[in-house]
Amino acid sequence: MNDADVSRQIQQMVRFIRQEAEEKANEIAVSAEEEFNIEKLQLVEAEKKKIRQEYERKERQVEIRKKIEYSMQLNASRIKVLQAQDDVISSMKEAASKELLSVSHHHDWTLTHHDHVYRNLLKDLIVQCLLRLKEPSVLLRCRKDDLPLVEHVLDSAAQEYADKANVDPPEVIVDNQVYLPPGPSHHNAHDMYCSGGVVLASCDGKIVCEKYS
C-alpha cells in the first residue's frame, strides 16, 4: 500500500469518526432538549400548582372573613332586636306596674271604681294561677292591704277555675303570716315594695306561680 492509499484510508476513518461524533452529539442534544422540556414542564406545573393552592388559600380566607363579618353583623342585628324588645317589655312592665298601682292603691271597703277594677283583676290572677298549678290544695299570699279583697273573690275564683278545668273547687289557704311587700310610698321609697297581685304555691312549695309586680 502506497502513501496515497494510506492517506485515503486515514481520511475515510476521520470522516467516519467525525460522522459518529456528530450523530452522537445530535443524539445528546436531542436528549438534552427533551430532558430540558420535561423539566421545564414540571417546573411550570409545580408553579401553577403553587399558584392555585395560594389562590384557594386566599379564597378560603376571604370566605372565612365574609362569614365572620356576616356573623358579627347578624349578632349585632340580633342584639339590636333583643334590646328593642327589652325596651318595649320594660316600657310595658313599667306602664302595667303604674296602672296596677293606680288601681290597687288606697282602696277601702267603699269600693270605688278602681277597687272594682282591682278586685276583678285579683280574681283573674287567682284563676290564672290555679290553672297553672292544677293542684287540689294551694297556698295564697297577697299584700296585707289586699287581704279583704282577696277573701271577697276567693270562692268565686276557685269556682271559676273548677268550671274551666272540670274539677272540684280546690282548697285555697290564705297565708296570714307572710304577706307580699306593701305598695310603694314616700315612707319606704327605698324598701321592697309590691304594686299588687298574688302568689300561689302548691302546699309542698315545689310549684310556685307568681302574678304580682
Short mmCIF file of C-alpha atoms in Angstrom, two decimals:
data_model
loop_
_atom_site.label_atom_id
_atom_site.label_comp_id
_atom_site.label_asym_id
_atom_site.label_seq_id
_atom_site.Cartn_x
_atom_site.Cartn_y
_atom_site.Cartn_z
CA MET A 1 0.00 0.00 0.00
CA ASN A 2 1.46 3.26 -1.05
CA ASP A 3 1.21 6.56 0.72
CA ALA A 4 -1.82 7.67 -1.27
CA ASP A 5 -3.84 4.63 -0.21
CA VAL A 6 -2.85 5.12 3.41
CA SER A 7 -3.87 8.76 3.24
CA ARG A 8 -7.26 7.87 1.74
CA GLN A 9 -7.92 5.28 4.44
CA ILE A 10 -6.97 7.74 7.16
CA GLN A 11 -9.32 10.36 5.70
CA GLN A 12 -12.14 7.78 5.50
CA MET A 13 -11.58 6.86 9.15
CA VAL A 14 -11.53 10.52 10.13
CA ARG A 15 -14.80 11.12 8.24
CA PHE A 16 -16.33 8.05 9.90
CA ILE A 17 -15.27 9.11 13.35
CA ARG A 18 -16.44 12.67 12.72
CA GLN A 19 -19.81 11.39 11.44
CA GLU A 20 -20.26 9.19 14.51
CA ALA A 21 -19.28 12.09 16.74
CA GLU A 22 -21.78 14.38 15.02
CA GLU A 23 -24.53 11.78 15.29
CA LYS A 24 -23.67 11.22 18.95
CA ALA A 25 -23.66 14.96 19.52
CA ASN A 26 -27.05 15.24 17.82
CA GLU A 27 -28.42 12.44 20.00
CA ILE A 28 -27.08 14.13 23.10
CA ALA A 29 -28.55 17.48 22.02
CA VAL A 30 -31.96 15.93 21.28
CA SER A 31 -31.94 14.05 24.60
CA ALA A 32 -30.87 17.18 26.46
CA GLU A 33 -33.62 19.18 24.73
CA GLU A 34 -36.19 16.57 25.72
CA GLU A 35 -35.00 16.49 29.31
CA PHE A 36 -34.96 20.27 29.41
CA ASN A 37 -38.51 20.44 28.07
CA ILE A 38 -39.70 17.81 30.57
CA GLU A 39 -38.01 19.58 33.48
CA LYS A 40 -39.34 22.94 32.31
CA LEU A 41 -42.87 21.49 32.07
CA GLN A 42 -42.55 20.01 35.56
CA LEU A 43 -41.36 23.34 36.95
CA VAL A 44 -44.19 25.17 35.20
CA GLU A 45 -46.78 22.69 36.54
CA ALA A 46 -45.29 22.90 40.02
CA GLU A 47 -45.51 26.70 39.94
CA LYS A 48 -49.06 26.52 38.57
CA LYS A 49 -49.97 24.18 41.45
CA LYS A 50 -48.44 26.57 43.98
CA ILE A 51 -50.35 29.47 42.44
CA ARG A 52 -53.64 27.51 42.52
CA GLN A 53 -53.05 26.48 46.14
CA GLU A 54 -52.24 30.06 47.11
CA TYR A 55 -55.32 31.32 45.30
CA GLU A 56 -57.50 28.69 47.01
CA ARG A 57 -55.98 29.59 50.40
CA LYS A 58 -56.68 33.29 49.88
CA GLU A 59 -60.17 32.48 48.59
CA ARG A 60 -60.87 30.46 51.76
CA GLN A 61 -59.56 33.35 53.86
CA VAL A 62 -61.88 35.73 52.06
CA GLU A 63 -64.83 33.36 52.59
CA ILE A 64 -63.95 33.00 56.28
CA ARG A 65 -63.72 36.79 56.67
CA LYS A 66 -67.08 37.15 54.91
CA LYS A 67 -68.66 34.58 57.24
CA ILE A 68 -67.14 36.27 60.30
CA GLU A 69 -68.35 39.69 59.16
CA TYR A 70 -71.80 38.30 58.37
CA SER A 71 -71.95 36.58 61.76
CA MET A 72 -70.88 39.80 63.51
CA GLN A 73 -73.49 41.82 61.62
CA LEU A 74 -76.13 39.18 62.34
CA ASN A 75 -75.25 39.16 66.04
CA ALA A 76 -75.29 42.96 66.12
CA SER A 77 -78.72 42.93 64.48
CA ARG A 78 -79.97 40.34 66.95
CA ILE A 79 -78.65 42.38 69.85
CA LYS A 80 -80.45 45.45 68.48
CA VAL A 81 -83.68 43.47 68.13
CA LEU A 82 -83.33 41.99 71.62
CA GLN A 83 -82.54 45.42 73.04
CA ALA A 84 -85.58 46.88 71.29
CA GLN A 85 -87.73 44.02 72.60
CA ASP A 86 -86.32 44.51 76.08
CA ASP A 87 -87.03 48.24 75.90
CA VAL A 88 -90.62 47.56 74.82
CA ILE A 89 -91.11 44.92 77.52
CA SER A 90 -89.60 47.21 80.16
CA SER A 91 -91.83 50.04 79.00
CA MET A 92 -94.90 47.77 79.07
CA LYS A 93 -93.96 46.44 82.51
CA GLU A 94 -93.48 49.97 83.81
CA ALA A 95 -96.81 51.08 82.34
CA ALA A 96 -98.56 47.98 83.69
CA SER A 97 -96.97 48.49 87.10
CA LYS A 98 -98.15 52.10 87.19
CA GLU A 99 -101.62 51.05 86.07
CA LEU A 100 -101.69 48.27 88.64
CA LEU A 101 -100.52 50.68 91.31
CA SER A 102 -103.21 53.18 90.34
CA VAL A 103 -105.99 50.62 90.76
CA SER A 104 -104.54 48.90 93.84
CA HIS A 105 -103.51 51.91 95.93
CA HIS A 106 -105.60 53.35 98.77
CA HIS A 107 -108.62 51.09 98.32
CA ASP A 108 -111.12 50.65 101.13
CA TRP A 109 -114.47 48.99 101.62
CA THR A 110 -116.39 51.83 99.98
CA LEU A 111 -115.29 50.06 96.74
CA THR A 112 -114.54 52.87 94.33
CA HIS A 113 -114.23 52.29 90.58
CA HIS A 114 -110.55 51.44 90.98
CA ASP A 115 -111.40 48.96 93.74
CA HIS A 116 -113.85 47.17 91.46
CA VAL A 117 -111.22 47.01 88.73
CA TYR A 118 -108.52 45.75 91.10
CA ARG A 119 -110.86 43.24 92.76
CA ASN A 120 -111.70 41.74 89.35
CA LEU A 121 -108.00 41.75 88.45
CA LEU A 122 -107.16 39.82 91.64
CA LYS A 123 -109.85 37.28 90.82
CA ASP A 124 -108.50 36.81 87.28
CA LEU A 125 -104.94 36.43 88.59
CA ILE A 126 -106.02 33.80 91.12
CA VAL A 127 -107.83 31.85 88.38
CA GLN A 128 -104.75 32.02 86.13
CA CYS A 129 -102.51 30.72 88.92
CA LEU A 130 -104.91 27.88 89.72
CA LEU A 131 -104.98 26.88 86.04
CA ARG A 132 -101.17 26.85 86.03
CA LEU A 133 -100.80 24.88 89.25
CA LYS A 134 -103.70 22.40 88.81
CA GLU A 135 -103.35 21.42 92.47
CA PRO A 136 -106.22 20.31 94.78
CA SER A 137 -104.80 22.42 97.61
CA VAL A 138 -102.76 25.63 97.32
CA LEU A 139 -101.29 28.37 99.48
CA LEU A 140 -102.02 32.00 98.56
CA ARG A 141 -100.07 35.09 99.55
CA CYS A 142 -101.02 38.70 98.91
CA ARG A 143 -100.39 42.16 100.32
CA LYS A 144 -101.84 42.66 103.78
CA ASP A 145 -103.94 45.58 102.49
CA ASP A 146 -105.39 43.33 99.76
CA LEU A 147 -106.49 40.58 102.13
CA PRO A 148 -110.17 41.71 102.35
CA LEU A 149 -110.45 41.91 98.55
CA VAL A 150 -108.77 38.52 98.08
CA GLU A 151 -111.07 36.87 100.62
CA HIS A 152 -114.04 38.52 98.88
CA VAL A 153 -113.23 36.99 95.45
CA LEU A 154 -111.63 33.73 96.62
CA ASP A 155 -114.68 31.47 96.44
CA SER A 156 -115.81 32.76 93.05
CA ALA A 157 -112.26 32.44 91.67
CA ALA A 158 -111.99 28.84 92.90
CA GLN A 159 -115.37 28.00 91.37
CA GLU A 160 -114.45 29.65 88.06
CA TYR A 161 -111.26 27.59 87.95
CA ALA A 162 -113.21 24.42 88.76
CA ASP A 163 -115.66 25.12 85.92
CA LYS A 164 -112.85 25.77 83.42
CA ALA A 165 -110.71 22.78 84.48
CA ASN A 166 -113.73 20.48 85.04
CA VAL A 167 -112.56 19.58 88.54
CA ASP A 168 -113.76 20.12 92.10
CA PRO A 169 -113.01 23.56 93.58
CA PRO A 170 -109.55 23.49 95.18
CA GLU A 171 -108.75 24.30 98.78
CA VAL A 172 -107.13 27.74 98.84
CA ILE A 173 -105.32 28.52 102.09
CA VAL A 174 -104.58 32.21 102.59
CA ASP A 175 -101.25 32.79 104.33
CA ASN A 176 -101.97 35.06 107.30
CA GLN A 177 -98.36 35.02 108.48
CA VAL A 178 -96.34 36.03 105.42
CA TYR A 179 -97.51 38.83 103.12
CA LEU A 180 -96.18 40.39 99.95
CA PRO A 181 -94.42 43.74 100.45
CA PRO A 182 -96.71 46.76 100.77
CA GLY A 183 -97.27 49.28 98.00
CA PRO A 184 -94.64 52.00 97.40
CA SER A 185 -94.84 55.26 99.31
CA HIS A 186 -92.60 58.15 100.27
CA HIS A 187 -92.03 56.42 103.61
CA ASN A 188 -90.49 53.28 102.10
CA ALA A 189 -89.28 54.55 98.72
CA HIS A 190 -86.03 52.61 99.00
CA ASP A 191 -87.51 49.46 100.58
CA MET A 192 -89.01 46.45 98.85
CA TYR A 193 -92.49 47.16 97.57
CA CYS A 194 -95.25 45.46 95.63
CA SER A 195 -97.72 47.22 93.36
CA GLY A 196 -100.25 44.42 93.75
CA GLY A 197 -101.14 40.86 92.74
CA VAL A 198 -100.88 37.40 94.27
CA VAL A 199 -98.53 34.44 94.64
CA LEU A 200 -99.90 30.89 94.73
CA ALA A 201 -97.92 27.75 95.50
CA SER A 202 -98.52 24.06 95.98
CA CYS A 203 -98.68 23.12 99.64
CA ASP A 204 -95.25 21.47 99.46
CA GLY A 205 -93.82 24.68 97.98
CA LYS A 206 -92.34 22.88 94.97
CA ILE A 207 -94.55 24.65 92.39
CA VAL A 208 -94.99 28.42 92.54
CA CYS A 209 -96.98 30.75 90.33
CA GLU A 210 -96.28 34.46 90.76
CA LYS A 211 -98.69 37.08 89.48
CA TYR A 212 -97.55 40.28 91.15
CA SER A 213 -95.46 43.33 90.39
#
